[in-house]
mmCIF file of N, CA and C in Angstrom:
data_model
loop_
_atom_site.group_PDB
_atom_site.id
_atom_site.type_symbol
_atom_site.label_atom_id
_atom_site.label_comp_id
_atom_site.label_asym_id
_atom_site.label_seq_id
_atom_site.Cartn_x
_atom_site.Cartn_y
_atom_site.Cartn_z
ATOM 1 N N MET A 26 100.161 -11.441 41.892
ATOM 2 C CA MET A 26 99.472 -12.678 41.887
ATOM 3 C C MET A 26 98.633 -12.941 43.133
ATOM 4 N N PRO A 27 98.813 -12.162 44.163
ATOM 5 C CA PRO A 27 98.047 -12.432 45.351
ATOM 6 C C PRO A 27 96.546 -12.238 45.136
ATOM 7 N N ASP A 28 96.130 -11.440 44.146
ATOM 8 C CA ASP A 28 94.709 -11.239 43.901
ATOM 9 C C ASP A 28 94.087 -12.384 43.130
ATOM 10 N N GLU A 29 94.880 -13.175 42.481
ATOM 11 C CA GLU A 29 94.347 -14.266 41.677
ATOM 12 C C GLU A 29 94.070 -15.464 42.569
ATOM 13 N N LEU A 30 92.978 -16.167 42.224
ATOM 14 C CA LEU A 30 92.578 -17.352 42.989
ATOM 15 C C LEU A 30 93.220 -18.576 42.374
ATOM 16 N N SER A 31 93.488 -19.531 43.219
ATOM 17 C CA SER A 31 94.003 -20.801 42.704
ATOM 18 C C SER A 31 92.849 -21.582 42.109
ATOM 19 N N VAL A 32 93.164 -22.601 41.396
ATOM 20 C CA VAL A 32 92.136 -23.414 40.753
ATOM 21 C C VAL A 32 91.214 -24.034 41.808
ATOM 22 N N GLY A 33 91.722 -24.498 42.902
ATOM 23 C CA GLY A 33 90.913 -25.090 43.967
ATOM 24 C C GLY A 33 89.985 -24.060 44.589
ATOM 25 N N GLU A 34 90.559 -22.873 44.870
ATOM 26 C CA GLU A 34 89.738 -21.820 45.454
ATOM 27 C C GLU A 34 88.666 -21.373 44.468
ATOM 28 N N LEU A 35 89.039 -21.266 43.215
ATOM 29 C CA LEU A 35 88.088 -20.888 42.176
ATOM 30 C C LEU A 35 86.976 -21.925 42.073
ATOM 31 N N GLY A 36 87.295 -23.204 42.147
ATOM 32 C CA GLY A 36 86.289 -24.280 42.111
ATOM 33 C C GLY A 36 85.360 -24.203 43.305
ATOM 34 N N ARG A 37 85.949 -23.950 44.507
ATOM 35 C CA ARG A 37 85.113 -23.836 45.705
ATOM 36 C C ARG A 37 84.207 -22.610 45.617
ATOM 37 N N THR A 38 84.698 -21.531 45.103
ATOM 38 C CA THR A 38 83.897 -20.325 44.956
ATOM 39 C C THR A 38 82.761 -20.547 43.967
ATOM 40 N N VAL A 39 83.075 -21.173 42.837
ATOM 41 C CA VAL A 39 82.031 -21.465 41.843
ATOM 42 C C VAL A 39 81.009 -22.425 42.443
ATOM 43 N N ASP A 40 81.481 -23.427 43.179
ATOM 44 C CA ASP A 40 80.572 -24.391 43.816
ATOM 45 C C ASP A 40 79.676 -23.694 44.846
ATOM 46 N N ALA A 41 80.253 -22.773 45.625
ATOM 47 C CA ALA A 41 79.469 -22.023 46.617
ATOM 48 C C ALA A 41 78.427 -21.153 45.914
ATOM 49 N N MET A 42 78.830 -20.543 44.801
ATOM 50 C CA MET A 42 77.890 -19.721 44.044
ATOM 51 C C MET A 42 76.756 -20.562 43.469
ATOM 52 N N ARG A 43 77.105 -21.764 43.015
ATOM 53 C CA ARG A 43 76.058 -22.668 42.489
ATOM 54 C C ARG A 43 75.067 -23.028 43.589
ATOM 55 N N ARG A 44 75.574 -23.371 44.798
ATOM 56 C CA ARG A 44 74.689 -23.716 45.921
ATOM 57 C C ARG A 44 73.810 -22.523 46.289
ATOM 58 N N GLU A 45 74.423 -21.363 46.338
ATOM 59 C CA GLU A 45 73.675 -20.160 46.664
ATOM 60 C C GLU A 45 72.605 -19.887 45.599
ATOM 61 N N PHE A 46 72.970 -20.077 44.341
ATOM 62 C CA PHE A 46 72.011 -19.887 43.248
ATOM 63 C C PHE A 46 70.869 -20.887 43.347
ATOM 64 N N ARG A 47 71.194 -22.185 43.624
ATOM 65 C CA ARG A 47 70.150 -23.216 43.782
ATOM 66 C C ARG A 47 69.236 -22.894 44.956
ATOM 67 N N ASP A 48 69.835 -22.454 46.065
ATOM 68 C CA ASP A 48 69.019 -22.107 47.241
ATOM 69 C C ASP A 48 68.109 -20.923 46.936
ATOM 70 N N GLY A 49 68.638 -19.939 46.230
ATOM 71 C CA GLY A 49 67.838 -18.778 45.852
ATOM 72 C C GLY A 49 66.694 -19.177 44.927
ATOM 73 N N MET A 50 66.996 -20.020 43.941
ATOM 74 C CA MET A 50 65.956 -20.480 43.012
ATOM 75 C C MET A 50 64.908 -21.313 43.754
ATOM 76 N N ALA A 51 65.339 -22.155 44.694
ATOM 77 C CA ALA A 51 64.397 -22.954 45.483
ATOM 78 C C ALA A 51 63.499 -22.029 46.304
ATOM 79 N N SER A 52 64.064 -20.986 46.848
ATOM 80 C CA SER A 52 63.281 -20.023 47.620
ATOM 81 C C SER A 52 62.264 -19.328 46.726
ATOM 82 N N ILE A 53 62.708 -18.909 45.533
ATOM 83 C CA ILE A 53 61.789 -18.267 44.586
ATOM 84 C C ILE A 53 60.692 -19.238 44.165
ATOM 85 N N ASN A 54 61.053 -20.479 43.876
ATOM 86 C CA ASN A 54 60.058 -21.485 43.479
ATOM 87 C C ASN A 54 59.055 -21.750 44.596
ATOM 88 N N SER A 55 59.532 -21.792 45.826
ATOM 89 C CA SER A 55 58.594 -22.036 46.937
ATOM 90 C C SER A 55 57.640 -20.864 47.081
ATOM 91 N N ARG A 56 58.115 -19.638 46.852
ATOM 92 C CA ARG A 56 57.218 -18.487 46.904
ATOM 93 C C ARG A 56 56.240 -18.506 45.741
ATOM 94 N N LEU A 57 56.720 -18.871 44.565
ATOM 95 C CA LEU A 57 55.833 -18.940 43.398
ATOM 96 C C LEU A 57 54.777 -20.017 43.568
ATOM 97 N N ASP A 58 55.122 -21.102 44.262
ATOM 98 C CA ASP A 58 54.149 -22.173 44.493
ATOM 99 C C ASP A 58 52.991 -21.673 45.361
ATOM 100 N N ARG A 59 53.277 -20.702 46.224
ATOM 101 C CA ARG A 59 52.229 -20.176 47.083
ATOM 102 C C ARG A 59 51.368 -19.135 46.376
ATOM 103 N N LEU A 60 51.822 -18.621 45.281
ATOM 104 C CA LEU A 60 51.067 -17.615 44.543
ATOM 105 C C LEU A 60 50.033 -18.281 43.646
ATOM 106 N N VAL A 61 48.965 -17.559 43.389
ATOM 107 C CA VAL A 61 47.909 -18.055 42.521
ATOM 108 C C VAL A 61 48.051 -17.351 41.178
ATOM 109 N N SER A 62 47.874 -18.102 40.124
ATOM 110 C CA SER A 62 47.994 -17.484 38.804
ATOM 111 C C SER A 62 46.835 -16.517 38.578
ATOM 112 N N ALA A 63 47.025 -15.579 37.670
ATOM 113 C CA ALA A 63 46.007 -14.569 37.383
ATOM 114 C C ALA A 63 44.738 -15.227 36.843
ATOM 115 N N GLU A 64 44.883 -16.259 36.042
ATOM 116 C CA GLU A 64 43.709 -16.951 35.482
ATOM 117 C C GLU A 64 42.899 -17.622 36.580
ATOM 118 N N VAL A 65 43.608 -18.302 37.475
ATOM 119 C CA VAL A 65 42.918 -18.977 38.581
ATOM 120 C C VAL A 65 42.245 -17.939 39.476
ATOM 121 N N TYR A 66 42.933 -16.835 39.739
ATOM 122 C CA TYR A 66 42.358 -15.772 40.562
ATOM 123 C C TYR A 66 41.107 -15.201 39.901
ATOM 124 N N ALA A 67 41.174 -14.977 38.583
ATOM 125 C CA ALA A 67 40.008 -14.441 37.864
ATOM 126 C C ALA A 67 38.837 -15.416 37.953
ATOM 127 N N LEU A 68 39.121 -16.709 37.783
ATOM 128 C CA LEU A 68 38.056 -17.713 37.882
ATOM 129 C C LEU A 68 37.461 -17.749 39.291
ATOM 130 N N GLN A 69 38.343 -17.710 40.288
ATOM 131 C CA GLN A 69 37.852 -17.725 41.666
ATOM 132 C C GLN A 69 37.037 -16.470 41.966
ATOM 133 N N SER A 70 37.477 -15.340 41.480
ATOM 134 C CA SER A 70 36.738 -14.101 41.700
ATOM 135 C C SER A 70 35.376 -14.146 41.020
ATOM 136 N N ALA A 71 35.347 -14.667 39.791
ATOM 137 C CA ALA A 71 34.074 -14.770 39.080
ATOM 138 C C ALA A 71 33.129 -15.708 39.820
ATOM 139 N N HIS A 72 33.661 -16.834 40.294
ATOM 140 C CA HIS A 72 32.830 -17.790 41.032
ATOM 141 C C HIS A 72 32.315 -17.153 42.330
ATOM 142 N N THR A 73 33.174 -16.421 43.023
ATOM 143 C CA THR A 73 32.773 -15.760 44.256
ATOM 144 C C THR A 73 31.684 -14.726 43.973
ATOM 145 N N ASP A 74 31.855 -13.956 42.902
ATOM 146 C CA ASP A 74 30.842 -12.966 42.538
ATOM 147 C C ASP A 74 29.511 -13.632 42.209
ATOM 148 N N GLN A 75 29.557 -14.749 41.482
ATOM 149 C CA GLN A 75 28.328 -15.474 41.148
ATOM 150 C C GLN A 75 27.662 -15.998 42.414
ATOM 151 N N ARG A 76 28.452 -16.520 43.317
ATOM 152 C CA ARG A 76 27.898 -17.066 44.567
ATOM 153 C C ARG A 76 27.278 -15.955 45.407
ATOM 154 N N ILE A 77 27.949 -14.807 45.471
ATOM 155 C CA ILE A 77 27.401 -13.678 46.224
ATOM 156 C C ILE A 77 26.091 -13.224 45.599
ATOM 157 N N THR A 78 26.046 -13.170 44.263
ATOM 158 C CA THR A 78 24.809 -12.783 43.579
ATOM 159 C C THR A 78 23.700 -13.788 43.860
ATOM 160 N N ALA A 79 24.028 -15.072 43.811
ATOM 161 C CA ALA A 79 23.024 -16.106 44.086
ATOM 162 C C ALA A 79 22.527 -16.003 45.527
ATOM 163 N N LEU A 80 23.435 -15.806 46.463
ATOM 164 C CA LEU A 80 23.030 -15.673 47.864
ATOM 165 C C LEU A 80 22.183 -14.420 48.076
ATOM 166 N N SER A 81 22.526 -13.361 47.377
ATOM 167 C CA SER A 81 21.733 -12.134 47.471
ATOM 168 C C SER A 81 20.316 -12.358 46.952
ATOM 169 N N GLN A 82 20.200 -13.093 45.851
ATOM 170 C CA GLN A 82 18.873 -13.395 45.310
ATOM 171 C C GLN A 82 18.087 -14.289 46.263
ATOM 172 N N GLU A 83 18.752 -15.287 46.836
ATOM 173 C CA GLU A 83 18.085 -16.164 47.799
ATOM 174 C C GLU A 83 17.631 -15.364 49.021
ATOM 175 N N LEU A 84 18.471 -14.458 49.469
ATOM 176 C CA LEU A 84 18.113 -13.622 50.616
ATOM 177 C C LEU A 84 16.906 -12.758 50.287
ATOM 178 N N GLN A 85 16.875 -12.195 49.088
ATOM 179 C CA GLN A 85 15.736 -11.373 48.687
ATOM 180 C C GLN A 85 14.458 -12.207 48.641
ATOM 181 N N LYS A 86 14.560 -13.444 48.164
ATOM 182 C CA LYS A 86 13.389 -14.333 48.138
ATOM 183 C C LYS A 86 12.902 -14.607 49.561
ATOM 184 N N GLU A 87 13.840 -14.853 50.473
ATOM 185 C CA GLU A 87 13.471 -15.121 51.863
ATOM 186 C C GLU A 87 12.817 -13.893 52.503
ATOM 187 N N VAL A 88 13.344 -12.724 52.204
ATOM 188 C CA VAL A 88 12.760 -11.493 52.740
ATOM 189 C C VAL A 88 11.347 -11.316 52.198
ATOM 190 N N SER A 89 11.174 -11.576 50.905
ATOM 191 C CA SER A 89 9.844 -11.451 50.303
ATOM 192 C C SER A 89 8.876 -12.463 50.919
ATOM 193 N N ALA A 90 9.355 -13.681 51.122
ATOM 194 C CA ALA A 90 8.500 -14.714 51.724
ATOM 195 C C ALA A 90 8.119 -14.324 53.153
ATOM 196 N N ARG A 91 9.080 -13.788 53.915
ATOM 197 C CA ARG A 91 8.792 -13.370 55.290
ATOM 198 C C ARG A 91 7.776 -12.235 55.293
ATOM 199 N N GLU A 92 7.937 -11.286 54.380
ATOM 200 C CA GLU A 92 6.986 -10.181 54.305
ATOM 201 C C GLU A 92 5.597 -10.685 53.923
ATOM 202 N N ALA A 93 5.537 -11.682 53.030
ATOM 203 C CA ALA A 93 4.242 -12.248 52.649
ATOM 204 C C ALA A 93 3.594 -12.948 53.842
ATOM 205 N N VAL A 94 4.381 -13.675 54.623
ATOM 206 C CA VAL A 94 3.844 -14.354 55.809
ATOM 207 C C VAL A 94 3.351 -13.322 56.822
ATOM 208 N N GLU A 95 4.121 -12.253 57.010
ATOM 209 C CA GLU A 95 3.695 -11.216 57.946
ATOM 210 C C GLU A 95 2.400 -10.554 57.480
ATOM 211 N N ALA A 96 2.291 -10.288 56.176
ATOM 212 C CA ALA A 96 1.071 -9.680 55.640
ATOM 213 C C ALA A 96 -0.115 -10.626 55.805
ATOM 214 N N ALA A 97 0.107 -11.916 55.532
ATOM 215 C CA ALA A 97 -0.972 -12.898 55.690
ATOM 216 C C ALA A 97 -1.395 -12.998 57.153
ATOM 217 N N PHE A 98 -0.430 -12.964 58.074
ATOM 218 C CA PHE A 98 -0.760 -13.034 59.497
ATOM 219 C C PHE A 98 -1.539 -11.799 59.932
ATOM 220 N N GLU A 99 -1.113 -10.648 59.443
ATOM 221 C CA GLU A 99 -1.836 -9.413 59.772
ATOM 222 C C GLU A 99 -3.268 -9.465 59.237
ATOM 223 N N GLN A 100 -3.434 -9.972 58.012
ATOM 224 C CA GLN A 100 -4.777 -10.100 57.446
ATOM 225 C C GLN A 100 -5.601 -11.096 58.255
ATOM 226 N N TYR A 101 -4.969 -12.188 58.700
ATOM 227 C CA TYR A 101 -5.655 -13.166 59.538
ATOM 228 C C TYR A 101 -6.130 -12.508 60.831
ATOM 229 N N GLN A 102 -5.269 -11.686 61.440
ATOM 230 C CA GLN A 102 -5.659 -11.020 62.683
ATOM 231 C C GLN A 102 -6.851 -10.088 62.446
ATOM 232 N N LEU A 103 -6.825 -9.352 61.330
ATOM 233 C CA LEU A 103 -7.951 -8.462 61.026
ATOM 234 C C LEU A 103 -9.236 -9.256 60.791
ATOM 235 N N ASP A 104 -9.127 -10.347 60.034
ATOM 236 C CA ASP A 104 -10.304 -11.194 59.789
ATOM 237 C C ASP A 104 -10.832 -11.796 61.078
ATOM 238 N N GLU A 105 -9.936 -12.223 61.934
ATOM 239 C CA GLU A 105 -10.347 -12.811 63.215
ATOM 240 C C GLU A 105 -11.034 -11.762 64.087
ATOM 241 N N ARG A 106 -10.509 -10.543 64.093
ATOM 242 C CA ARG A 106 -11.144 -9.459 64.851
ATOM 243 C C ARG A 106 -12.550 -9.189 64.326
ATOM 244 N N ASP A 107 -12.697 -9.147 62.995
ATOM 245 C CA ASP A 107 -14.026 -8.909 62.412
ATOM 246 C C ASP A 107 -14.983 -10.048 62.745
ATOM 247 N N ARG A 108 -14.485 -11.292 62.695
ATOM 248 C CA ARG A 108 -15.326 -12.444 63.020
ATOM 249 C C ARG A 108 -15.798 -12.379 64.470
ATOM 250 N N ARG A 109 -14.892 -12.014 65.364
ATOM 251 C CA ARG A 109 -15.266 -11.921 66.779
ATOM 252 C C ARG A 109 -16.287 -10.804 67.000
ATOM 253 N N GLU A 110 -16.123 -9.703 66.301
ATOM 254 C CA GLU A 110 -17.077 -8.592 66.436
ATOM 255 C C GLU A 110 -18.455 -9.016 65.944
ATOM 256 N N LYS A 111 -18.510 -9.717 64.813
ATOM 257 C CA LYS A 111 -19.797 -10.200 64.298
ATOM 258 C C LYS A 111 -20.419 -11.201 65.260
ATOM 259 N N GLU A 112 -19.582 -12.071 65.808
ATOM 260 C CA GLU A 112 -20.090 -13.062 66.768
ATOM 261 C C GLU A 112 -20.618 -12.371 68.023
ATOM 262 N N ARG A 113 -19.927 -11.340 68.491
ATOM 263 C CA ARG A 113 -20.379 -10.588 69.655
ATOM 264 C C ARG A 113 -21.717 -9.912 69.362
ATOM 265 N N GLN A 114 -21.856 -9.313 68.189
ATOM 266 C CA GLN A 114 -23.120 -8.675 67.820
ATOM 267 C C GLN A 114 -24.237 -9.703 67.706
ATOM 268 N N THR A 115 -23.925 -10.862 67.161
ATOM 269 C CA THR A 115 -24.937 -11.915 67.041
ATOM 270 C C THR A 115 -25.416 -12.359 68.419
ATOM 271 N N ARG A 116 -24.487 -12.561 69.329
ATOM 272 C CA ARG A 116 -24.883 -12.955 70.687
ATOM 273 C C ARG A 116 -25.703 -11.852 71.348
ATOM 274 N N LEU A 117 -25.330 -10.617 71.130
ATOM 275 C CA LEU A 117 -26.077 -9.503 71.700
ATOM 276 C C LEU A 117 -27.499 -9.477 71.154
ATOM 277 N N TYR A 118 -27.642 -9.625 69.833
ATOM 278 C CA TYR A 118 -28.983 -9.647 69.235
ATOM 279 C C TYR A 118 -29.778 -10.857 69.707
ATOM 280 N N GLN A 119 -29.074 -11.978 69.875
ATOM 281 C CA GLN A 119 -29.769 -13.178 70.348
ATOM 282 C C GLN A 119 -30.267 -12.985 71.779
ATOM 283 N N ALA A 120 -29.613 -12.153 72.532
ATOM 284 C CA ALA A 120 -30.068 -11.897 73.904
ATOM 285 C C ALA A 120 -31.128 -10.796 73.943
ATOM 286 N N ILE A 121 -30.991 -9.764 73.125
ATOM 287 C CA ILE A 121 -31.895 -8.613 73.174
ATOM 288 C C ILE A 121 -33.229 -8.901 72.499
ATOM 289 N N VAL A 122 -33.224 -9.576 71.354
ATOM 290 C CA VAL A 122 -34.468 -9.815 70.606
ATOM 291 C C VAL A 122 -35.489 -10.582 71.444
ATOM 292 N N PRO A 123 -35.165 -11.661 72.123
ATOM 293 C CA PRO A 123 -36.170 -12.334 72.945
ATOM 294 C C PRO A 123 -36.690 -11.449 74.089
ATOM 295 N N VAL A 124 -35.816 -10.642 74.678
ATOM 296 C CA VAL A 124 -36.263 -9.749 75.758
ATOM 297 C C VAL A 124 -37.241 -8.714 75.194
ATOM 298 N N LEU A 125 -36.912 -8.141 74.041
ATOM 299 C CA LEU A 125 -37.806 -7.165 73.420
ATOM 300 C C LEU A 125 -39.140 -7.799 73.024
ATOM 301 N N MET A 126 -39.084 -9.017 72.511
ATOM 302 C CA MET A 126 -40.322 -9.720 72.145
ATOM 303 C C MET A 126 -41.173 -9.967 73.389
ATOM 304 N N GLY A 127 -40.503 -10.339 74.483
ATOM 305 C CA GLY A 127 -41.228 -10.544 75.745
ATOM 306 C C GLY A 127 -41.867 -9.255 76.239
ATOM 307 N N LEU A 128 -41.104 -8.157 76.174
ATOM 308 C CA LEU A 128 -41.654 -6.863 76.585
ATOM 309 C C LEU A 128 -42.804 -6.440 75.684
ATOM 310 N N LEU A 129 -42.673 -6.677 74.378
ATOM 311 C CA LEU A 129 -43.737 -6.342 73.438
ATOM 312 C C LEU A 129 -44.989 -7.182 73.737
ATOM 313 N N ALA A 130 -44.801 -8.474 73.982
ATOM 314 C CA ALA A 130 -45.940 -9.341 74.303
ATOM 315 C C ALA A 130 -46.596 -8.889 75.606
ATOM 316 N N ALA A 131 -45.781 -8.508 76.596
ATOM 317 C CA ALA A 131 -46.342 -8.029 77.874
ATOM 318 C C ALA A 131 -47.086 -6.731 77.665
ATOM 319 N N ALA A 132 -46.548 -5.833 76.842
ATOM 320 C CA ALA A 132 -47.212 -4.562 76.575
ATOM 321 C C ALA A 132 -48.533 -4.794 75.865
ATOM 322 N N ILE A 133 -48.565 -5.726 74.905
ATOM 323 C CA ILE A 133 -49.813 -6.026 74.180
ATOM 324 C C ILE A 133 -50.832 -6.635 75.146
ATOM 325 N N ALA A 134 -50.347 -7.522 76.029
ATOM 326 C CA ALA A 134 -51.257 -8.141 76.994
ATOM 327 C C ALA A 134 -51.826 -7.081 77.952
ATOM 328 N N ILE A 135 -50.976 -6.186 78.399
ATOM 329 C CA ILE A 135 -51.445 -5.124 79.301
ATOM 330 C C ILE A 135 -52.401 -4.206 78.558
ATOM 331 N N TRP A 136 -52.089 -3.874 77.356
ATOM 332 C CA TRP A 136 -52.972 -3.001 76.564
ATOM 333 C C TRP A 136 -54.328 -3.657 76.307
ATOM 334 N N ALA A 137 -54.292 -4.983 76.067
ATOM 335 C CA ALA A 137 -55.552 -5.688 75.826
ATOM 336 C C ALA A 137 -56.401 -5.707 77.088
ATOM 337 N N VAL A 138 -55.762 -5.858 78.242
ATOM 338 C CA VAL A 138 -56.512 -5.874 79.506
ATOM 339 C C VAL A 138 -57.055 -4.469 79.796
ATOM 340 N N VAL A 139 -56.239 -3.478 79.580
ATOM 341 C CA VAL A 139 -56.645 -2.104 79.854
ATOM 342 C C VAL A 139 -57.715 -1.666 78.862
ATOM 343 N N ALA A 140 -57.655 -2.088 77.639
ATOM 344 C CA ALA A 140 -58.601 -1.665 76.619
ATOM 345 C C ALA A 140 -59.983 -2.300 76.821
ATOM 346 N N LYS A 141 -60.188 -3.326 77.581
ATOM 347 C CA LYS A 141 -61.503 -3.973 77.785
ATOM 348 C C LYS A 141 -62.255 -3.249 78.763
#
């Protein structure tokens, strides 16, 4: 009979097992509360993928816009260079043509004097 438990000891043992079982279940429940269900995870993953795709598209648009601005600026620089070159040539012609006309008039005047 020494191996058999008394009713009081048996009650205390069962009560201890119940407490241990409740504590274990509470621990499992607290861990499960921290876990995300597969459906929620799938939805979050899909949303994240959509957001990444949208951000990638926005980034591509920004890159395209930046490249367009750079191309427009480069074209502006080329146009400005051409305008300055034309303006420089115009000023040069405006300075040379009157001098040449003066020299031509002087040559004609000298020729007219010499020819008499």
